[in-house]
XYZ file of C-alpha atoms in Angstrom:
634
model
C 12.643 13.998 41.825
C 11.355 17.571 41.779
C 12.351 18.049 38.146
C 10.849 13.915 37.183
C 7.712 15.214 39.278
C 7.188 18.853 37.436
C 7.656 16.299 34.148
C 4.857 14.367 35.531
C 2.558 16.841 36.546
C 2.721 18.480 33.254
C 1.639 15.653 31.016
C -1.210 14.786 33.593
C -3.202 18.427 33.306
C -2.112 18.341 29.157
C -3.804 14.885 29.011
C -6.474 16.641 31.510
C -7.236 19.286 29.877
C -6.737 18.208 26.465
C -9.455 15.776 26.940
C -12.142 17.895 28.960
C -11.801 20.089 26.009
C -12.430 17.273 23.112
C -15.616 16.734 25.926
C -16.844 20.922 25.751
C -15.479 21.360 21.956
C -13.648 23.884 22.873
C -10.140 24.954 22.194
C -7.317 22.525 23.806
C -4.732 25.253 23.323
C -6.822 27.953 24.171
C -7.735 25.885 27.586
C -4.458 24.730 27.908
C -3.362 28.246 28.676
C -6.059 29.540 30.908
C -5.434 26.879 32.924
C -1.678 27.567 33.001
C -2.103 31.380 33.814
C -4.497 30.643 36.519
C -1.631 28.095 37.571
C 1.114 30.179 37.470
C -0.885 32.469 40.399
C -1.819 29.116 42.624
C 1.160 29.832 46.087
C 1.857 25.630 45.845
C 3.133 25.751 42.161
C 6.193 26.406 41.482
C 6.277 27.166 37.520
C 8.871 26.053 35.065
C 11.120 28.812 34.056
C 10.126 28.701 30.068
C 14.159 29.297 28.240
C 15.033 29.747 25.403
C 17.384 27.149 24.788
C 14.217 24.500 26.223
C 12.155 25.916 23.485
C 14.291 26.560 20.402
C 16.659 23.025 21.043
C 13.930 21.085 22.897
C 10.418 21.808 21.537
C 11.054 23.738 18.057
C 12.820 21.054 16.476
C 10.401 17.813 16.670
C 7.316 20.391 16.324
C 8.410 21.381 13.187
C 9.601 17.777 11.782
C 6.279 16.933 12.805
C 4.425 19.327 11.039
C 6.999 19.200 7.677
C 6.259 14.999 7.133
C 3.033 15.795 6.980
C 3.179 18.739 4.387
C 2.884 17.723 0.815
C 6.177 19.180 -1.083
C 3.804 19.541 -3.786
C 1.732 21.698 -2.255
C 3.899 23.677 -0.693
C 5.497 23.880 -3.942
C 2.215 24.704 -5.575
C 1.935 27.818 -2.656
C 5.550 28.848 -2.763
C 4.256 32.547 -4.025
C 1.712 33.022 -0.764
C 4.046 31.330 1.600
C 7.021 33.324 0.835
C 4.932 36.891 1.005
C 3.611 35.600 4.093
C 6.540 33.850 5.765
C 9.091 36.274 4.447
C 7.907 39.947 3.351
C 5.499 39.808 6.186
C 7.862 38.672 8.498
C 9.885 41.488 7.583
C 7.311 43.927 7.305
C 5.914 43.455 10.802
C 9.454 44.015 12.351
C 9.784 47.047 11.388
C 6.418 48.310 12.086
C 6.782 46.838 15.098
C 10.405 48.262 15.316
C 9.009 52.191 14.754
C 5.871 51.920 17.168
C 8.007 50.814 20.075
C 10.763 53.294 18.517
C 8.057 56.276 18.981
C 6.538 55.332 22.238
C 9.436 54.164 24.890
C 12.828 55.785 24.923
C 15.028 53.117 23.140
C 17.379 52.670 20.572
C 16.152 51.517 16.909
C 17.979 47.903 17.293
C 16.471 47.214 20.136
C 13.467 48.312 18.883
C 13.953 46.387 15.774
C 15.083 42.866 18.105
C 10.907 43.483 20.044
C 9.353 43.517 16.148
C 11.523 40.599 14.972
C 10.264 38.525 18.013
C 6.495 39.805 17.745
C 6.229 39.057 13.801
C 6.037 35.384 13.294
C 2.798 33.644 13.747
C 3.258 30.290 15.262
C 3.375 26.870 13.539
C 1.334 24.885 16.304
C -1.469 27.486 17.386
C -2.866 28.650 13.831
C -2.532 25.199 11.979
C -3.934 23.456 15.440
C -6.495 25.430 15.559
C -7.495 25.674 11.360
C -7.971 22.154 11.157
C -10.056 22.374 14.205
C -12.370 24.111 12.487
C -12.617 23.257 9.657
C -10.778 25.365 7.311
C -10.445 24.712 3.321
C -7.525 22.635 2.516
C -5.456 25.245 0.392
C -6.414 28.080 3.444
C -4.286 25.456 6.044
C -1.898 24.494 3.778
C -0.869 28.316 3.626
C -0.790 28.620 7.169
C 1.094 25.658 7.803
C 3.869 26.455 5.126
C 3.731 29.749 6.086
C 4.845 28.720 10.013
C 6.979 26.107 8.649
C 9.589 29.353 7.700
C 8.588 32.144 9.316
C 10.597 31.730 12.531
C 13.500 31.086 10.443
C 12.984 34.948 8.897
C 12.121 36.347 12.314
C 15.130 34.577 14.533
C 17.171 35.399 11.285
C 16.036 38.985 11.966
C 16.597 39.074 15.458
C 20.262 38.231 15.237
C 20.541 41.218 12.968
C 18.810 43.303 15.549
C 21.438 41.930 18.709
C 24.205 42.897 16.219
C 23.641 46.320 15.750
C 23.055 46.657 19.421
C 26.332 45.441 19.690
C 27.075 48.409 17.601
C 28.395 46.189 14.426
C 25.919 46.162 11.690
C 25.765 47.246 7.718
C 23.080 46.258 5.357
C 25.296 43.805 3.395
C 26.121 42.037 6.517
C 21.989 41.598 7.042
C 21.920 40.733 3.763
C 24.823 38.208 3.979
C 22.772 36.837 7.153
C 19.553 36.623 5.670
C 21.129 34.241 2.364
C 23.714 33.022 4.398
C 20.879 31.455 6.806
C 18.814 30.405 3.846
C 21.503 28.392 1.782
C 22.675 26.990 4.760
C 19.763 25.855 6.305
C 18.358 23.796 2.679
C 21.763 22.592 2.000
C 22.270 21.228 5.321
C 18.710 19.817 5.798
C 19.048 18.432 2.023
C 22.349 16.676 2.807
C 20.449 14.544 6.524
C 17.923 14.207 4.546
C 19.689 12.410 1.791
C 22.087 10.512 4.080
C 18.458 9.712 6.179
C 16.930 8.398 3.290
C 20.502 6.337 2.659
C 20.023 4.886 5.987
C 15.975 4.163 6.096
C 16.085 2.520 2.499
C 18.219 -0.489 3.815
C 16.462 -0.778 7.155
C 13.206 -2.970 7.757
C 12.502 -2.540 11.255
C 9.847 -0.846 12.261
C 11.810 0.131 15.719
C 15.147 1.284 14.104
C 13.265 3.579 10.829
C 11.181 5.140 14.253
C 14.477 5.633 16.534
C 16.353 7.119 13.131
C 13.482 9.522 12.494
C 13.760 11.067 15.739
C 17.100 12.026 15.541
C 16.094 13.470 12.850
C 15.509 17.450 13.297
C 18.239 17.143 15.653
C 20.198 16.289 13.232
C 19.432 18.949 11.105
C 19.641 21.401 13.771
C 22.089 21.604 15.529
C 24.856 21.630 12.195
C 22.661 24.324 10.777
C 23.168 26.602 13.289
C 26.983 26.023 13.322
C 27.342 26.861 9.841
C 28.238 29.268 9.054
C 30.315 32.947 7.778
C 31.583 35.677 10.826
C 28.314 36.056 13.124
C 25.871 34.703 10.178
C 24.516 31.108 11.190
C 22.147 28.468 8.583
C 18.915 28.338 10.001
C 18.159 25.568 11.867
C 14.247 25.608 11.204
C 14.749 26.212 7.588
C 17.106 22.621 8.140
C 14.414 20.668 9.288
C 11.200 22.230 7.522
C 13.879 20.724 4.913
C 14.432 17.156 5.599
C 11.200 16.851 7.286
C 9.735 17.545 3.850
C 11.631 15.760 1.688
C 11.563 12.648 4.539
C 7.558 12.657 4.084
C 7.242 12.983 0.605
C 9.863 9.565 0.152
C 8.532 7.902 2.877
C 6.251 5.700 0.205
C 9.408 4.659 -1.012
C 11.903 4.108 1.309
C 9.899 2.479 4.144
C 7.400 -0.605 4.709
C 4.441 -0.345 5.790
C 4.728 -1.330 8.943
C 7.233 1.538 9.579
C 4.755 4.792 8.720
C 2.498 2.954 10.909
C 4.939 3.043 13.229
C 6.248 6.967 12.684
C 2.379 8.155 12.566
C 1.597 6.766 16.037
C 4.992 7.827 17.481
C 5.027 11.154 16.092
C 1.617 11.962 16.380
C 2.036 11.257 20.380
C 4.677 13.407 20.649
C 3.491 16.215 18.302
C 0.237 15.685 20.833
C 2.567 16.468 24.035
C 4.615 18.692 22.467
C 2.513 21.255 21.168
C -0.361 21.250 24.202
C 2.514 21.056 27.053
C 3.837 24.542 25.358
C 0.261 26.085 25.398
C 0.369 25.032 29.456
C 4.219 26.359 30.092
C 3.275 29.718 27.989
C -0.071 30.535 30.194
C 2.947 29.062 33.310
C 4.671 32.600 32.327
C 1.983 35.054 33.668
C 2.963 35.853 37.540
C 6.509 36.099 36.812
C 6.331 38.108 33.623
C 4.037 40.717 35.321
C 6.729 40.470 38.890
C 9.525 41.681 36.709
C 7.825 45.291 35.779
C 7.891 46.295 39.603
C 11.217 47.938 38.645
C 10.820 49.228 35.073
C 10.587 52.772 35.053
C 7.505 53.164 32.719
C 4.029 53.688 34.800
C 1.586 50.835 34.165
C -0.265 53.542 32.153
C 2.471 53.832 30.268
C 3.105 49.921 29.818
C -0.242 49.624 29.066
C -0.489 51.657 26.092
C 2.647 50.576 24.872
C 1.497 46.757 25.133
C -1.864 47.693 22.949
C -0.235 49.460 20.131
C 2.099 46.731 19.588
C -1.085 44.210 19.515
C -3.112 46.750 17.391
C -0.070 47.285 14.861
C 0.849 42.980 14.437
C -2.989 42.501 13.786
C -3.342 45.487 11.770
C 0.008 44.963 9.900
C -1.121 41.681 8.745
C -4.676 42.157 8.091
C -3.592 45.657 5.672
C -0.876 42.946 3.593
C -3.556 40.202 3.112
C -5.343 42.585 1.939
C -3.338 44.151 -0.258
C -1.395 40.882 -1.559
C -5.099 38.833 -2.145
C -4.495 38.014 -5.856
C -0.791 36.708 -5.193
C -1.421 35.168 -2.226
C -4.633 33.416 -3.792
C -3.397 32.640 -7.319
C -1.884 29.645 -8.422
C 1.174 29.146 -10.383
C -1.128 27.408 -13.088
C -3.403 29.878 -13.169
C -3.742 32.822 -15.564
C -3.522 36.008 -15.700
C -4.785 38.441 -12.373
C -7.614 39.902 -13.778
C -9.244 36.612 -14.537
C -8.863 35.469 -10.312
C -11.777 35.635 -8.567
C -10.526 36.252 -4.548
C -12.031 34.484 -2.401
C -12.641 37.733 0.155
C -14.005 35.262 2.988
C -10.759 33.123 2.831
C -8.987 36.282 2.597
C -9.833 37.450 5.751
C -9.659 34.309 7.523
C -5.712 34.308 6.464
C -5.608 37.801 7.793
C -6.564 36.857 11.331
C -5.228 33.433 11.908
C -1.546 35.373 12.920
C -1.934 33.755 16.827
C 1.395 34.416 17.955
C 2.588 31.044 20.379
C 6.334 30.147 22.237
C 8.529 31.088 19.574
C 7.871 34.718 20.434
C 8.208 34.050 24.399
C 11.458 32.106 23.938
C 13.472 34.773 21.538
C 12.574 37.179 23.614
C 14.615 36.376 26.438
C 17.547 36.099 23.552
C 17.800 39.952 23.803
C 21.270 41.022 25.478
C 20.712 41.876 29.629
C 23.342 44.658 29.696
C 23.282 48.435 31.107
C 21.840 49.705 28.449
C 18.653 47.430 28.440
C 18.418 46.510 31.878
C 15.400 48.921 33.063
C 13.337 48.504 30.030
C 13.977 44.512 28.740
C 11.127 43.576 31.177
C 8.986 45.796 29.638
C 9.857 44.104 26.231
C 9.150 40.386 27.710
C 5.801 41.947 29.153
C 4.583 43.131 25.679
C 5.568 39.852 24.015
C 3.955 37.491 26.453
C 0.769 40.326 25.741
C 0.499 39.803 21.947
C 0.990 35.552 22.311
C -1.909 35.690 25.058
C -3.841 38.687 22.603
C -3.628 36.978 19.635
C -4.201 33.363 21.282
C -7.102 34.733 22.855
C -8.660 36.987 20.967
C -7.923 35.812 18.162
C -8.434 31.766 18.762
C -11.480 32.516 20.376
C -12.894 34.445 17.523
C -11.817 32.603 14.804
C -13.954 29.276 15.124
C -17.342 31.669 15.033
C -16.034 34.075 11.853
C -15.022 31.010 9.747
C -19.038 29.972 10.619
C -19.916 33.290 10.190
C -18.259 33.878 6.764
C -20.099 30.051 5.709
C -16.143 28.435 4.460
C -16.361 25.004 3.617
C -13.717 22.927 5.131
C -12.444 19.056 3.382
C -15.977 17.741 2.467
C -16.086 14.052 3.969
C -18.803 12.678 0.569
C -16.869 15.041 -1.712
C -13.307 12.547 -0.372
C -15.087 9.608 -0.541
C -15.908 10.452 -4.087
C -12.090 11.452 -5.002
C -10.879 8.175 -2.869
C -13.177 5.823 -4.395
C -12.049 7.620 -8.001
C -8.454 7.622 -7.396
C -8.558 3.705 -6.022
C -10.936 2.073 -9.326
C -8.360 3.501 -11.500
C -5.141 1.480 -9.046
C -7.374 -1.681 -9.042
C -8.388 -1.413 -12.749
C -4.362 -1.414 -13.445
C -3.593 -4.504 -10.961
C -6.589 -6.665 -12.333
C -4.703 -5.760 -15.406
C -1.353 -6.485 -14.079
C -3.003 -9.722 -11.953
C -3.847 -10.985 -15.345
C -0.115 -11.264 -16.617
C 1.261 -12.273 -13.332
C -1.157 -15.631 -12.854
C 0.560 -17.788 -14.452
C -0.836 -21.474 -15.156
C 0.974 -23.248 -12.027
C -1.155 -20.508 -9.778
C -3.954 -22.150 -8.017
C -7.177 -20.303 -9.826
C -9.258 -19.806 -6.461
C -5.975 -18.158 -5.276
C -6.132 -15.992 -8.271
C -9.846 -15.562 -7.559
C -9.702 -14.389 -4.105
C -6.888 -11.633 -4.683
C -9.591 -10.325 -7.682
C -11.596 -10.525 -5.466
C -9.940 -8.706 -2.622
C -8.904 -6.136 -5.158
C -12.198 -5.611 -6.243
C -13.688 -5.057 -2.611
C -11.682 -1.721 -2.240
C -13.062 0.809 -4.571
C -16.718 -1.135 -3.805
C -16.225 -0.276 0.616
C -15.401 3.775 -0.824
C -18.453 3.483 -3.069
C -20.582 2.757 -0.816
C -20.300 4.961 1.584
C -22.676 6.730 -1.130
C -25.151 7.359 -0.863
C -28.268 7.105 1.580
C -28.045 5.100 4.052
C -30.923 5.405 6.074
C -32.803 2.284 5.046
C -30.253 0.224 6.163
C -26.526 -1.331 6.667
C -24.413 -0.873 3.574
C -22.500 -4.546 2.966
C -19.561 -2.962 4.131
C -21.255 -1.767 7.344
C -22.411 -5.164 8.083
C -19.128 -6.899 7.230
C -17.119 -4.739 9.705
C -19.682 -5.090 12.471
C -19.852 -8.734 12.632
C -15.999 -8.245 12.048
C -15.464 -6.785 15.021
C -18.148 -8.827 17.187
C -15.435 -11.634 16.127
C -12.451 -10.678 16.237
C -13.596 -10.036 19.872
C -14.367 -13.743 20.011
C -10.932 -14.407 18.878
C -9.154 -12.649 21.393
C -11.253 -13.768 23.979
C -9.982 -17.686 22.946
C -7.022 -16.690 22.998
C -6.543 -14.789 25.858
C -7.639 -17.824 27.688
C -5.271 -19.704 25.988
C -2.778 -17.376 26.948
C -3.879 -17.833 31.032
C -3.240 -21.643 30.565
C 0.914 -20.725 30.142
C 0.815 -23.274 27.459
C 1.594 -21.908 24.632
C 4.480 -19.244 24.210
C 4.766 -15.475 25.505
C 6.046 -14.485 21.166
C 3.796 -16.673 19.403
C 0.402 -15.624 21.283
C 1.712 -11.909 20.612
C 1.921 -12.523 17.048
C -1.508 -13.375 16.654
C -3.204 -10.499 19.123
C -1.100 -7.943 16.924
C -2.638 -9.568 13.917
C -5.671 -8.547 14.925
C -4.675 -5.665 16.207
C -3.824 -4.491 12.486
C -7.331 -5.554 11.448
C -9.025 -4.380 13.788
C -7.644 -0.258 13.225
C -8.486 -1.118 9.608
C -11.748 -1.646 10.031
C -11.997 0.960 13.223
C -10.407 3.881 10.708
C -12.422 2.968 8.517
C -15.883 3.061 10.414
C -15.026 6.576 11.585
C -14.800 7.280 8.335
C -18.236 5.931 6.885
C -19.246 8.123 10.143
C -18.420 11.757 9.368
C -19.911 11.011 5.789
C -22.605 10.370 7.562
C -22.670 13.057 9.234
C -22.485 15.229 6.290
C -25.658 16.729 4.767
C -24.960 19.408 2.009
C -24.301 18.399 -1.428
C -21.728 15.981 -3.153
C -18.736 18.488 -4.555
C -17.301 16.679 -7.286
C -13.997 17.030 -7.260
C -11.979 17.503 -10.225
C -10.609 13.752 -11.789
C -7.250 13.892 -11.374
C -6.408 11.921 -14.732
C -8.036 14.472 -16.783
C -10.516 14.984 -18.851
C -13.042 12.583 -20.518
C -14.786 12.844 -24.243
C -17.378 10.853 -23.494
C -18.391 12.890 -20.387
C -17.836 15.833 -21.909
C -20.383 14.607 -24.780
C -23.063 12.939 -22.630
C -25.731 15.504 -20.786
C -26.053 16.133 -17.281
C -29.854 15.215 -16.808
C -32.366 12.647 -18.169
C -35.671 11.220 -16.945
C -35.557 7.836 -15.526
C -36.829 4.774 -17.271
C -39.737 3.513 -15.293
C -40.362 4.709 -11.405
C -36.869 5.424 -10.606
C -35.874 2.255 -8.518
C -33.965 -0.229 -10.247
C -36.379 -2.549 -11.761
C -34.035 -5.079 -12.077
C -33.775 -5.602 -7.855
C -37.167 -5.845 -7.550
C -37.843 -8.742 -9.876
C -34.909 -10.565 -8.526
C -35.960 -9.266 -4.945
C -32.850 -7.444 -3.830
C -31.883 -4.733 -2.015
C -29.503 -2.196 -3.580
C -27.058 0.294 -1.871
C -27.185 2.850 -4.032
C -27.742 3.969 -7.556
C -27.176 4.816 -10.658
C -28.900 6.346 -13.899
C -27.870 5.438 -17.547
C -27.714 8.928 -19.270
C -28.510 7.257 -22.606
C -31.348 5.459 -22.339
C -32.515 6.623 -18.132
C -32.000 3.174 -17.069
C -32.128 3.088 -12.939
C -29.650 0.495 -11.605
C -27.455 -0.392 -8.641
C -23.803 -0.168 -7.867
C -21.540 -2.245 -8.158
C -21.490 -3.001 -4.324
C -24.662 -4.158 -4.731
C -25.907 -7.343 -4.608
C -27.642 -7.180 -8.395
C -24.674 -4.466 -9.778
C -27.539 -3.831 -12.394
C -25.437 -0.735 -13.236
C -22.177 -2.423 -14.275
C -24.312 -5.613 -16.090
C -26.299 -2.672 -18.019
C -23.075 -1.198 -18.885
C -21.897 -4.720 -20.727
C -25.300 -5.280 -22.097
C -25.742 -2.117 -23.743
C -22.083 -0.529 -23.976
C -24.207 2.785 -22.915
C -20.586 4.582 -21.620
C -21.998 7.093 -19.000
C -23.875 7.106 -16.512
C -24.620 9.206 -13.143
C -25.881 8.935 -9.471
C -28.863 8.728 -8.909
C -28.989 9.593 -5.017
C -30.374 12.601 -3.079
C -27.833 15.780 -3.141
C -25.421 13.865 -5.180
C -24.756 15.177 -8.958
C -20.933 13.312 -9.867
C -20.893 11.053 -13.372
C -18.782 8.013 -14.251
C -17.675 6.910 -17.574
C -17.426 2.990 -17.820
C -14.824 3.274 -20.912
C -12.421 5.648 -19.219
C -12.994 4.987 -15.483
C -12.978 8.836 -15.331
C -15.431 11.141 -13.173
C -17.198 14.185 -13.817
């Protein structure tokens, strides 16, 4: 009963504080950390003990897996070099640097000092990425931080195992190198095997509830065997196994899963990730009083402990900043880029990556793995306290200052209007392919009205995305009007079905099936509305993305500017008394016409009449062009 009440209380605090943080517009992890620290000193709270087994076996596998399945394996591969520099080389350099400082300041052996270095070396998978997303960093920076946090725990844990073995007296350079090799290869092999097995099973599973249940087993099925695979004292990395399996299954999800299975998995894993990652920060804070109280029997004075902890914290921060700036060319040069001398290194992004080395629960969990024996007993509480200071210091110092730093450096995160422009381009390309296939798939036996309905449905998708651009201050777009009216009529339908349900004249399963169809449509409309609201809030210029298909000769030959042929309005709409949604200008003759989402579709009609190939957006802050022939963006 006590355990059940503790779990219920922790979950309630996590939900309440996270909701409060959202209202206050502050980082939920940082607020939960402070709440945990305060709660640890309340006399009526019996704070739970955060053991290494609970973190490494209970929290870490599902958190890593939930992050890995959302990470693009393509982006991971393109950024493999900076990820390796940060998650492997920097972790080893930080472990050695902190080890030297600890060995210099404390009366400890170097293996024990190196063990502390390995503990505080890896930035946390949860802390960095959760704050990075909330402050709106550029996607490439977030990808690098996410990739680093997925792999660096494996490097740190392997380094810690080597240090612990050295504390026991069994250490050699060969054994250390072999340990790292076995951790990497064993983890990758087990991850690929578990991922391939899961693919074979899940591709045959059609019921979403079974598919989601299997996905819950995958992180533990990958982590546990990897930890047993090894040679002598060396083991495979469960962290790398989980990440490998997650990347593989995330990449294959569009092939092996149904749409409903993907939707269920996304919702369920989103809930699990929310609860686990926020619980972690609350538990970290709740360890504060117990960790401080353990220092009472330390042979060191309070001043000596304070100096040592500050030195370790500064070493961790400074080494990361130095390494990131020294390696900035390699960190931000893409694998397909040209020579290093031609790379324009964004120093703002370099500074943010260097400052985003927040530590978290893995640091507090792995420090408990340092053995408690006669040679380490007196100094071990100081090492645990130092790990807590590094965790708290980086979370509070760097976590609180990272958002204002990003704003001061004027780093721009993903732009909603630019994303909408790119999404519209991709969807238009796929819709064109589908419309061509529809002509081949439909035969004489197919009802022409049904074929026309499918064609209209295909055309409506890109039109909704194109409508998100432009100035909507003059009124609703057709998609917005449809969304408003459909949501209202859905509620009327739902109320009517609920009246039927209350009469008890129709089976419950039938009623639920109808209500489920309403929920699916409502969720689609709601998501679309949220994306539209983000675009309306953006007031910057639309940054035209690189067309994913490639260059277009018509766009290269066309001008970028032309004077309008008239007063800047769609004169066809004026004559026909219609309201345009979005204006476009022909770059051959200057004719201004309305987009395909407008009732008149005069820009499209102008192209079919004149065969003028390229037009440009004629809306404020938009400079993108479109080729009607090749359907390319420029």
